Short mmCIF file of C-alpha atoms in Angstrom, two decimals:
data_model
loop_
_atom_site.label_atom_id
_atom_site.label_comp_id
_atom_site.label_asym_id
_atom_site.label_seq_id
_atom_site.Cartn_x
_atom_site.Cartn_y
_atom_site.Cartn_z
CA MET A 1 0.00 0.00 0.00
CA SER A 2 1.35 3.43 -0.91
CA ASP A 3 1.08 6.77 0.85
CA LYS A 4 -1.25 7.95 -1.86
CA SER A 5 -4.05 5.53 -1.16
CA MET A 6 -3.70 5.92 2.63
CA ILE A 7 -7.07 6.85 4.10
CA ILE A 8 -7.03 9.99 6.26
CA CYS A 9 -10.75 10.58 6.87
CA ARG A 10 -12.23 7.18 7.61
CA CYS A 11 -15.88 8.25 7.72
CA GLU A 12 -15.84 9.87 4.28
CA GLU A 13 -13.00 7.71 2.90
CA VAL A 14 -10.82 10.61 1.81
CA THR A 15 -7.26 9.64 0.84
CA TYR A 16 -3.97 11.38 1.55
CA GLU A 17 -3.49 11.87 -2.20
CA GLU A 18 -6.83 13.63 -2.58
CA LEU A 19 -6.04 16.00 0.29
CA ILE A 20 -2.53 16.82 -0.93
CA GLU A 21 -3.65 17.38 -4.52
CA THR A 22 -6.53 19.61 -3.45
CA ALA A 23 -4.33 21.66 -1.09
CA GLU A 24 -1.67 22.05 -3.78
CA LYS A 25 -4.11 23.00 -6.53
CA HIS A 26 -6.23 25.50 -4.59
CA LYS A 27 -3.68 26.76 -2.03
CA CYS A 28 -6.63 26.82 0.31
CA SER A 29 -7.34 27.07 4.04
CA ALA A 30 -8.08 24.01 6.16
CA ARG A 31 -11.76 24.91 6.08
CA GLU A 32 -11.82 25.08 2.29
CA LEU A 33 -9.89 21.81 2.10
CA LYS A 34 -12.51 20.21 4.33
CA LEU A 35 -15.42 21.55 2.27
CA ARG A 36 -13.84 20.52 -1.05
CA THR A 37 -13.01 16.96 0.00
CA ARG A 38 -15.53 16.29 2.82
CA ALA A 39 -12.64 15.17 5.03
CA GLY A 40 -13.76 15.68 8.63
CA MET A 41 -17.43 15.93 7.71
CA GLY A 42 -18.48 12.36 8.50
CA TYR A 43 -20.39 10.94 11.41
CA CYS A 44 -17.50 11.09 13.88
CA GLY A 45 -17.43 14.86 13.45
CA GLY A 46 -13.76 14.91 12.49
CA ARG A 47 -12.53 13.62 15.83
CA THR A 48 -9.88 11.41 14.23
CA CYS A 49 -8.65 13.36 11.20
CA ARG A 50 -9.18 16.97 12.28
CA ASN A 51 -5.54 17.68 13.18
CA MET A 52 -4.30 16.08 9.98
CA VAL A 53 -6.72 18.06 7.79
CA GLU A 54 -5.62 21.20 9.64
CA SER A 55 -1.90 20.52 9.14
CA ILE A 56 -1.85 19.77 5.41
CA PRO A 57 -2.67 23.27 4.02
CA ARG A 58 0.12 24.87 6.08
CA GLN A 59 2.70 23.92 3.49
CA TYR A 60 0.75 25.12 0.50
CA LEU A 61 -0.66 28.44 1.74
CA PRO A 62 1.09 31.26 -0.14
CA ASN A 63 0.37 33.78 2.61
CA LYS A 64 1.73 32.42 5.86
CA GLU A 65 -0.20 35.08 7.80
CA GLN A 66 -3.34 33.12 7.10
CA LEU A 67 -1.91 30.38 9.30
CA GLY A 68 -3.51 30.04 12.66
CA LEU A 69 -6.31 32.40 11.75
CA VAL A 70 -8.56 30.11 9.78
CA THR A 71 -9.18 27.00 11.83
CA LEU A 72 -11.78 24.32 11.49
CA LYS A 73 -14.96 25.17 13.30
CA TYR A 74 -16.64 23.11 16.00
CA GLN A 75 -20.37 22.84 16.08
CA PRO A 76 -22.92 20.98 18.14
CA PRO A 77 -23.71 18.20 18.61
CA ILE A 78 -20.06 17.38 19.35
CA ARG A 79 -20.85 13.71 19.95
CA PRO A 80 -23.03 11.46 17.80
CA VAL A 81 -26.61 11.57 19.07
CA HIS A 82 -29.88 9.95 18.03
CA PHE A 83 -32.30 12.25 16.23
CA GLY A 84 -34.91 11.14 18.77
CA ASP A 85 -32.76 12.35 21.65
CA LEU A 86 -32.33 15.71 19.93
CA GLY A 87 -35.99 16.49 20.45
CA GLY A 88 -38.06 14.15 18.32
CA ASP A 89 -41.00 12.40 19.92
CA GLU A 90 -41.67 8.70 20.04
CA THR A 91 -44.58 8.76 17.57
CA MET B 1 -32.89 21.48 37.66
CA THR B 2 -30.36 24.12 38.68
CA ASN B 3 -27.00 23.43 40.31
CA ASP B 4 -24.42 25.86 41.65
CA VAL B 5 -21.67 24.28 39.56
CA ILE B 6 -21.53 21.89 36.62
CA ILE B 7 -18.19 20.28 35.84
CA ILE B 8 -17.59 18.50 32.55
CA GLY B 9 -14.88 15.87 32.92
CA ALA B 10 -14.28 13.51 35.87
CA GLY B 11 -10.49 13.44 35.58
CA PRO B 12 -7.99 14.82 38.12
CA ALA B 13 -8.87 18.45 37.30
CA GLY B 14 -12.66 18.02 37.32
CA LEU B 15 -12.79 15.90 40.47
CA SER B 16 -10.38 18.17 42.41
CA ALA B 17 -12.51 21.19 41.49
CA ALA B 18 -15.68 19.33 42.47
CA ILE B 19 -14.27 18.40 45.88
CA THR B 20 -13.18 22.02 46.51
CA CYS B 21 -16.59 23.46 45.58
CA ALA B 22 -18.55 20.83 47.53
CA LYS B 23 -16.43 21.37 50.66
CA HIS B 24 -17.46 25.02 50.53
CA GLY B 25 -21.10 24.08 50.53
CA MET B 26 -21.84 24.29 46.84
CA ASN B 27 -24.16 21.96 44.98
CA VAL B 28 -21.97 20.23 42.35
CA VAL B 29 -22.64 17.84 39.50
CA VAL B 30 -19.82 16.23 37.47
CA ILE B 31 -20.51 14.75 34.03
CA ASP B 32 -18.22 12.38 32.11
CA GLU B 33 -18.78 10.43 28.91
CA TYR B 34 -16.70 7.46 30.15
CA TYR B 35 -18.21 4.85 32.46
CA LYS B 36 -15.45 5.14 35.06
CA PRO B 37 -14.28 8.28 36.85
CA GLY B 38 -10.59 9.25 36.66
CA GLY B 39 -10.11 10.30 33.05
CA ARG B 40 -6.60 9.68 31.74
CA LEU B 41 -5.44 8.97 35.31
CA LEU B 42 -6.95 5.50 34.97
CA GLY B 43 -4.30 4.17 32.64
CA GLN B 44 -1.28 5.60 34.45
CA LEU B 45 1.26 3.35 36.11
CA TYR B 46 4.85 4.42 36.42
CA GLU B 47 7.80 4.65 38.76
CA GLU B 48 8.50 8.04 40.32
CA PRO B 49 12.07 9.38 40.44
CA ASP B 50 12.12 8.50 44.19
CA GLY B 51 11.35 4.85 43.43
CA SER B 52 7.71 4.85 44.55
CA TRP B 53 4.95 3.88 42.11
CA TRP B 54 2.21 6.12 40.77
CA ASN B 55 -0.90 4.00 40.28
CA GLY B 56 -3.57 5.96 38.43
CA ILE B 57 -6.39 3.60 39.39
CA LYS B 58 -5.68 4.13 43.11
CA GLU B 59 -5.40 7.89 42.60
CA SER B 60 -8.74 7.89 40.75
CA ASP B 61 -10.39 5.91 43.57
CA LYS B 62 -9.09 8.39 46.15
CA LEU B 63 -10.49 11.36 44.25
CA TYR B 64 -13.76 9.59 43.53
CA ASN B 65 -14.32 8.64 47.18
CA GLN B 66 -13.46 12.14 48.36
CA ALA B 67 -15.91 13.59 45.83
CA ILE B 68 -18.74 11.25 46.82
CA ASN B 69 -18.10 11.86 50.53
CA SER B 70 -18.25 15.62 49.97
CA GLY B 71 -21.66 15.28 48.37
CA VAL B 72 -20.68 15.62 44.71
CA GLN B 73 -23.16 14.11 42.26
CA LEU B 74 -21.55 12.14 39.40
CA LYS B 75 -23.16 11.38 36.05
CA LEU B 76 -21.07 8.81 34.17
CA SER B 77 -21.52 7.43 30.63
CA VAL B 78 -23.17 10.76 29.78
CA PRO B 79 -21.77 12.65 26.78
CA VAL B 80 -22.27 16.43 26.69
CA ILE B 81 -23.26 17.42 23.17
CA ASN B 82 -23.63 21.19 23.49
CA ILE B 83 -23.32 24.10 25.90
CA GLU B 84 -25.08 27.45 25.62
CA ARG B 85 -25.38 30.55 27.75
CA GLN B 86 -28.85 31.84 28.58
CA GLY B 87 -29.07 34.92 30.78
CA THR B 88 -26.81 34.31 33.75
CA GLU B 89 -26.97 30.54 33.39
CA TRP B 90 -25.12 27.95 31.39
CA ASN B 91 -27.24 25.27 29.76
CA VAL B 92 -25.48 21.94 29.43
CA PHE B 93 -27.09 19.59 26.93
CA THR B 94 -26.40 15.89 27.32
CA ASN B 95 -27.84 13.09 25.22
CA MET B 96 -30.45 12.59 27.98
CA GLU B 97 -31.29 15.90 29.63
CA THR B 98 -30.40 19.58 29.94
CA LEU B 99 -28.75 20.85 33.13
CA GLN B 100 -28.33 24.44 34.30
CA ALA B 101 -25.81 26.23 36.50
CA ASN B 102 -24.34 29.69 37.01
CA ASN B 103 -20.82 28.25 36.98
CA LEU B 104 -19.50 25.84 34.40
CA LEU B 105 -16.06 24.24 34.49
CA VAL B 106 -14.85 22.58 31.29
CA ALA B 107 -12.20 20.04 32.27
CA THR B 108 -12.32 17.79 29.23
CA GLY B 109 -8.61 16.98 29.15
CA ALA B 110 -6.73 15.92 26.06
CA ALA B 111 -7.15 13.68 23.05
CA GLU B 112 -4.57 11.72 21.10
CA SER B 113 -3.29 12.64 17.67
CA PRO B 114 -2.85 9.61 15.46
CA ALA B 115 0.40 8.99 13.56
CA PRO B 116 -0.94 7.69 10.27
CA VAL B 117 1.18 5.39 8.10
CA PRO B 118 -0.08 3.36 5.11
CA GLY B 119 -2.18 0.51 6.49
CA TRP B 120 -3.18 2.33 9.68
CA THR B 121 -6.86 1.57 9.08
CA LEU B 122 -6.34 -2.21 9.49
CA PRO B 123 -7.89 -3.88 12.55
CA GLY B 124 -5.15 -4.30 15.15
CA VAL B 125 -3.85 -0.75 14.76
CA MET B 126 -4.74 1.45 17.74
CA SER B 127 -3.63 4.63 19.42
CA VAL B 128 -1.11 4.04 22.17
CA GLY B 129 -3.65 5.34 24.70
CA ALA B 130 -6.15 2.70 23.56
CA ALA B 131 -3.55 -0.01 24.22
CA GLN B 132 -3.03 1.53 27.66
CA VAL B 133 -6.74 1.48 28.50
CA MET B 134 -7.11 -2.11 27.25
CA THR B 135 -4.13 -3.26 29.31
CA ASN B 136 -4.47 -1.28 32.55
CA VAL B 137 -8.19 -0.54 32.79
CA GLN B 138 -9.92 -3.40 31.01
CA ARG B 139 -7.14 -5.95 31.58
CA VAL B 140 -7.27 -7.24 28.01
CA LYS B 141 -4.07 -7.84 26.05
CA PRO B 142 -4.06 -5.75 22.85
CA GLY B 143 -2.06 -8.60 21.28
CA GLU B 144 0.92 -10.88 21.82
CA LYS B 145 3.59 -8.85 20.07
CA GLY B 146 3.36 -5.26 18.93
CA ILE B 147 5.32 -2.27 17.73
CA ILE B 148 4.91 1.37 18.79
CA ILE B 149 5.08 4.06 16.10
CA GLY B 150 5.87 7.50 17.53
CA VAL B 151 8.54 8.15 20.19
CA ASN B 152 7.41 10.62 22.87
CA VAL B 153 6.88 10.93 26.62
CA LEU B 154 3.43 9.31 26.46
CA SER B 155 4.36 6.38 24.23
CA ALA B 156 7.54 5.68 26.25
CA ALA B 157 5.54 5.52 29.49
CA ILE B 158 2.96 3.21 27.89
CA ALA B 159 5.67 0.97 26.40
CA GLN B 160 6.81 0.28 29.95
CA GLU B 161 3.25 -0.46 31.05
CA LEU B 162 2.82 -2.99 28.23
CA LYS B 163 6.09 -4.58 29.27
CA LEU B 164 4.88 -4.79 32.90
CA ALA B 165 1.77 -6.60 31.61
CA ASN B 166 4.00 -9.13 29.89
CA ILE B 167 3.16 -7.98 26.39
CA SER B 168 6.03 -8.13 23.95
CA VAL B 169 6.97 -4.82 22.31
CA GLU B 170 9.28 -5.29 19.31
CA SER B 171 10.46 -1.68 19.34
CA MET B 172 9.47 1.97 19.48
CA THR B 173 10.13 3.67 16.19
CA LEU B 174 9.24 6.65 14.01
CA PRO B 175 6.57 6.87 11.31
CA LYS B 176 7.53 7.35 7.67
CA ILE B 177 7.63 11.07 6.93
CA ASN B 178 4.64 12.72 5.22
CA SER B 179 3.12 16.21 5.01
CA MET B 180 1.41 15.91 8.38
CA ASN B 181 4.02 14.55 10.77
CA HIS B 182 7.26 16.57 10.58
CA ASP B 183 7.27 17.13 14.36
CA TYR B 184 7.45 13.46 15.17
CA ALA B 185 8.84 11.81 12.00
CA ILE B 186 12.07 13.77 11.59
CA PRO B 187 14.75 12.24 13.87
CA LYS B 188 16.36 15.63 14.57
CA ASN B 189 13.07 17.03 15.91
CA VAL B 190 12.35 13.94 18.00
CA VAL B 191 15.80 13.88 19.59
CA ASN B 192 15.51 17.57 20.35
CA SER B 193 12.25 17.13 22.24
CA LEU B 194 13.53 14.05 24.13
CA LEU B 195 16.78 15.72 25.20
CA HIS B 196 14.95 18.62 26.76
CA VAL B 197 12.75 16.46 28.94
CA SER B 198 15.44 14.10 30.08
CA HIS B 199 16.70 15.79 33.25
CA LEU B 200 13.27 15.96 34.87
CA SER B 201 11.48 12.90 33.67
CA PRO B 202 10.69 9.61 35.35
CA SER B 203 12.73 6.55 34.60
CA PRO B 204 11.70 5.82 30.98
CA ILE B 205 12.90 9.12 29.64
CA ILE B 206 15.78 9.49 32.05
CA LYS B 207 17.13 6.35 30.50
CA ILE B 208 16.74 7.52 26.94
CA GLY B 209 17.96 10.96 27.86
CA SER B 210 21.00 9.93 29.87
CA ASN B 211 21.99 7.48 27.18
CA LEU B 212 21.81 10.26 24.62
CA MET B 213 23.74 12.56 26.92
CA LYS B 214 26.69 10.23 26.68
CA TYR B 215 26.85 11.14 23.03
CA LYS B 216 27.12 14.87 23.80
CA LEU B 217 24.26 17.21 24.33
CA ILE B 218 24.03 18.84 20.95
CA ASN B 219 21.25 17.01 19.20
CA LYS B 220 22.97 16.67 15.87
CA LEU B 221 25.83 14.85 17.50
CA ALA B 222 23.48 12.83 19.66
CA LEU B 223 21.80 11.61 16.51
CA LYS B 224 25.07 11.00 14.73
CA PHE B 225 26.20 8.69 17.49
CA TYR B 226 22.77 7.18 18.05
CA PRO B 227 23.27 3.46 17.47
CA ASN B 228 21.55 1.96 14.44
CA LYS B 229 20.17 -0.85 16.52
CA GLY B 230 18.61 1.67 18.92
CA ILE B 231 19.01 2.19 22.66
CA LYS B 232 17.20 -0.31 24.83
CA MET B 233 14.75 0.64 27.56
CA TRP B 234 13.59 -2.41 29.57
CA ASP B 235 14.65 -4.53 26.60
CA ILE B 236 12.56 -2.43 24.21
CA PRO B 237 14.76 -0.87 21.50
CA ILE B 238 14.05 2.83 20.87
CA GLN B 239 14.73 3.32 17.18
CA LEU B 240 15.32 6.90 16.14
CA LYS B 241 16.98 6.02 12.84
CA LYS B 242 14.23 3.73 11.57
CA ALA B 243 10.68 4.35 10.41
CA VAL B 244 7.69 2.15 9.67
CA THR B 245 6.84 2.60 5.99
CA GLN B 246 3.71 0.47 6.02
CA ILE B 247 1.53 -1.80 8.12
CA TYR B 248 0.48 -4.92 6.21
CA GLY B 249 -2.06 -7.68 6.56
CA THR B 250 -5.08 -9.11 4.73
CA ASP B 251 -7.93 -8.72 7.24
CA LYS B 252 -5.89 -7.56 10.21
CA VAL B 253 -2.36 -6.57 11.17
CA GLU B 254 0.19 -9.23 10.22
CA GLY B 255 3.34 -7.14 10.30
CA VAL B 256 5.11 -3.90 9.44
CA THR B 257 7.76 -2.87 6.94
CA ILE B 258 10.54 -0.91 8.58
CA ALA B 259 13.35 1.06 6.89
CA ASN B 260 16.41 3.07 7.90
CA VAL B 261 16.06 6.85 7.68
CA ASP B 262 18.54 9.72 7.60
CA ASP B 263 18.62 12.66 10.05
CA TYR B 264 15.85 14.35 8.06
CA GLY B 265 13.53 11.35 8.00
CA GLN B 266 14.22 10.40 4.39
CA ILE B 267 14.13 6.66 3.68
CA ILE B 268 17.46 5.04 2.85
CA PRO B 269 16.78 2.94 -0.27
CA LYS B 270 16.84 -0.84 -0.05
CA SER B 271 16.95 -0.84 3.76
CA GLU B 272 13.41 -2.15 4.18
CA LYS B 273 12.67 -5.30 6.10
CA SER B 274 9.54 -6.97 7.45
CA ILE B 275 8.72 -7.61 11.09
CA GLU B 276 5.79 -9.83 12.12
CA VAL B 277 3.54 -8.28 14.78
CA ASP B 278 -0.14 -8.76 15.65
CA PHE B 279 -0.83 -5.23 16.87
CA VAL B 280 0.48 -1.73 16.20
CA CYS B 281 0.25 1.33 18.48
CA ILE B 282 0.44 4.76 16.86
CA SER B 283 1.18 7.97 18.76
CA GLY B 284 1.30 11.53 17.47
CA GLY B 285 1.10 13.00 20.99
CA LEU B 286 -1.71 14.72 22.88
CA TYR B 287 -3.69 17.89 22.16
CA PRO B 288 -6.14 19.85 24.36
CA LEU B 289 -9.73 18.69 23.84
CA ALA B 290 -11.33 22.09 23.64
CA GLU B 291 -14.43 21.61 21.50
CA LEU B 292 -16.91 22.67 24.24
CA ALA B 293 -15.00 25.86 25.07
CA ALA B 294 -14.98 26.62 21.33
CA ILE B 295 -18.73 26.15 21.03
CA ALA B 296 -19.26 28.42 24.04
CA GLY B 297 -17.50 31.18 22.09
CA CYS B 298 -14.27 31.36 24.04
CA PRO B 299 -11.37 32.96 22.10
CA PHE B 300 -8.58 30.53 21.14
CA TYR B 301 -4.84 30.78 20.64
CA MET B 302 -2.44 28.37 19.00
CA ILE B 303 0.35 27.81 21.54
CA GLU B 304 2.66 25.04 20.42
CA GLU B 305 4.21 24.62 23.90
CA LEU B 306 0.77 23.88 25.32
CA GLY B 307 0.02 21.27 22.64
CA GLY B 308 -2.29 23.10 20.22
CA TYR B 309 -5.28 25.46 20.30
CA VAL B 310 -6.02 26.52 23.87
CA PRO B 311 -8.97 28.59 25.17
CA LEU B 312 -8.02 32.01 26.54
CA HIS B 313 -7.75 31.86 30.34
CA ASN B 314 -5.89 33.37 33.29
CA GLU B 315 -4.13 31.82 36.28
CA ARG B 316 -7.44 31.81 38.16
CA MET B 317 -8.72 29.43 35.48
CA GLU B 318 -11.28 32.03 34.36
CA THR B 319 -12.13 32.49 30.69
CA PRO B 320 -13.37 35.82 29.30
CA LEU B 321 -16.89 34.36 29.39
CA SER B 322 -18.67 35.07 32.64
CA GLY B 323 -19.14 31.90 34.72
CA LEU B 324 -17.05 29.72 32.38
CA PHE B 325 -13.88 28.15 33.79
CA VAL B 326 -11.29 25.73 32.41
CA ALA B 327 -8.75 23.45 34.13
CA GLY B 328 -6.49 20.51 33.36
CA ASN B 329 -5.18 19.48 29.96
CA ILE B 330 -7.70 21.64 28.06
CA THR B 331 -5.41 24.51 29.13
CA GLY B 332 -2.21 22.78 27.95
CA ILE B 333 -0.71 19.28 28.03
CA GLU B 334 0.82 18.57 31.45
CA GLY B 335 0.83 15.78 34.04
CA ALA B 336 -2.05 14.69 36.26
CA LYS B 337 -0.66 16.43 39.35
CA VAL B 338 -0.67 19.82 37.64
CA ALA B 339 -4.19 19.11 36.37
CA ALA B 340 -5.41 18.34 39.90
CA ALA B 341 -3.79 21.52 41.27
CA GLN B 342 -5.44 23.55 38.50
CA GLY B 343 -8.75 21.93 39.39
CA THR B 344 -8.39 23.12 42.97
CA VAL B 345 -7.69 26.65 41.68
CA ALA B 346 -10.77 26.54 39.45
CA GLY B 347 -12.88 25.32 42.38
CA LEU B 348 -11.62 28.12 44.64
CA SER B 349 -12.15 30.65 41.85
CA ILE B 350 -15.78 29.59 41.58
CA VAL B 351 -16.23 29.71 45.37
CA ASN B 352 -14.49 33.09 45.58
CA ASN B 353 -16.55 34.63 42.76
CA THR B 354 -19.77 33.35 44.32
CA LEU B 355 -18.96 34.45 47.88
CA ASN B 356 -17.84 38.07 47.25
CA SER B 357 -14.08 37.43 47.13
CA ALA B 358 -14.00 35.88 50.60
CA PHE B 359 -11.41 33.31 49.53
CA GLU B 360 -8.89 35.57 47.84
CA PHE B 361 -6.03 34.39 50.08
CA GLU B 362 -6.76 30.66 49.56
CA LEU B 363 -7.02 31.24 45.81
CA GLU B 364 -3.65 33.01 45.65
CA GLU B 365 -2.08 30.17 47.62
CA ALA B 366 -3.59 27.55 45.30
CA ILE B 367 -2.20 29.41 42.27
CA LYS B 368 1.26 29.35 43.85
CA GLN B 369 0.81 25.64 44.42
CA VAL B 370 0.23 25.05 40.69
CA ARG B 371 3.53 26.79 39.91
CA ILE B 372 5.39 24.71 42.51
CA ILE B 373 3.94 21.42 41.27
CA ARG B 374 4.70 22.39 37.67
CA GLU B 375 8.35 23.02 38.53
CA GLU B 376 8.69 19.79 40.48
CA ASN B 377 6.70 17.66 38.06
CA PRO B 378 8.76 14.81 36.64
CA ILE B 379 6.60 14.58 33.50
CA GLN B 380 7.06 17.46 31.11
CA PHE B 381 5.23 16.81 27.86
CA HIS B 382 6.68 19.91 26.26
CA PRO B 383 10.17 21.16 27.14
CA HIS B 384 9.05 24.80 27.12
CA ILE B 385 5.77 24.55 29.01
CA GLN B 386 6.60 27.61 31.16
CA ASN B 387 6.98 29.74 28.01
CA GLY B 388 3.61 28.51 26.83
CA ARG B 389 2.01 29.55 30.12
CA LYS B 390 3.66 32.99 29.87
CA LYS B 391 2.35 33.43 26.32
CA MET B 392 -1.18 32.66 27.48
CA GLN B 393 -0.91 35.27 30.26
CA LYS B 394 0.30 37.81 27.67
CA TYR B 395 -2.67 37.04 25.38
CA TRP B 396 -4.99 37.46 28.37
CA ASN B 397 -3.52 40.88 29.25
CA GLU B 398 -3.67 42.02 25.62
CA TYR B 399 -7.24 40.82 25.27
CA PHE B 400 -8.38 42.89 28.24
CA ALA B 401 -6.33 45.90 27.16
CA ASN B 402 -8.11 45.83 23.79
CA ASN B 403 -11.54 45.01 25.13
CA GLN B 404 -12.45 47.75 27.60
CA GLU B 405 -15.45 45.94 28.98
CA SER B 406 -14.22 43.27 31.38
CA PHE B 407 -16.02 39.98 30.94
CA ILE B 408 -18.18 39.00 28.02
CA ILE B 409 -21.70 38.71 29.37
#
């Protein structure tokens, strides 16, 4: 198995190659990289791959001042939860 | 139902804060998503520099019993999914119910960063912390023979614990370099971080450190003279000139391919060989688990010495958000003793704020205590932790200089 086919985001099955190519092509922020590839947008909420998705764009950003400013956002619910528990009723 | 204080996280910080608040007559509830109290304390088992043993399970029991005896209410196996401020109260949403309190302490600790190498998604690959929990908490062997990828304070301590449990560890080694792991895949960087911790650390690192010291302190030289076969620690070779290039197996881990690397982590061609193992531990270190503080709207700063993005806070463990406190590893990666001392500070801060500054003296003393414990602590996850703490204080001062109004209401 090569580096290229190594899975980084398990939930959305996004490979290392896909992330590197996207970051290189678009010279984008971590947030844009996430939105373009869906890495970190699966059911675990990015708990496993978040740091990796955040670290990749650092090398490709032309303007280093952007570093540290644009980070991936957190939003609730921060743990997986049943729709029913979120406020649905039993019927 | 309304409580005086809600604490999220039943680790050393959360429980110490709970005990402090309860002893001062406050009504406290502690919530944790795990089914046992203690947090990361649970897995810890190591020898102190004085030869005594630190047993995390016993320490957890002590804190738990003290908390229960002081009247603290514990809710275990309950994940918090959201927090929100409404008027003067914090609403804490769990998967079951919503709780309210004027004071909220977020003591959610740290999470592990993985060290991905090709094949890391195979069954049998786990974070080093998972192997620790299996071995020390659940008493299940992660496998018969494993290898640890990622050489750091945490993985070295856990390697010893696996050894104590009679589990064979082939070696500790680096991951193959990629775009995400320069901090812990480049031998020069790894040696640098290990050398700085060596004089203070408990036995595992003292041994690595003092062995490296023999080869002169300057890290380039240390690496130059670092033996190719590694330095052994309780019969476990620490390989700083080798990296795992892939983990292989059909349905589960069957082995790893390991290669020699140069000082910059580049693979030396044709040096690969295979090693049969039935489990693999990966470790990219720890980072503060700060998602709840982020949702609450707390400002964040990237402070490398503290292990990542950390919510803005002062030495009283206050955040700029009224009634929101933080303590423990969410404020920076340090040992359990520092976390517990910070928890006591947070508890006293809450008591002091509630009772018209009647505990100012006790609070100041508790803050001093954190500094003393930090200086004496044998486990330093980052060599420049003190700098990190100073940076945070500077950010706090700047924040309040720029924002005339004191706390965000």
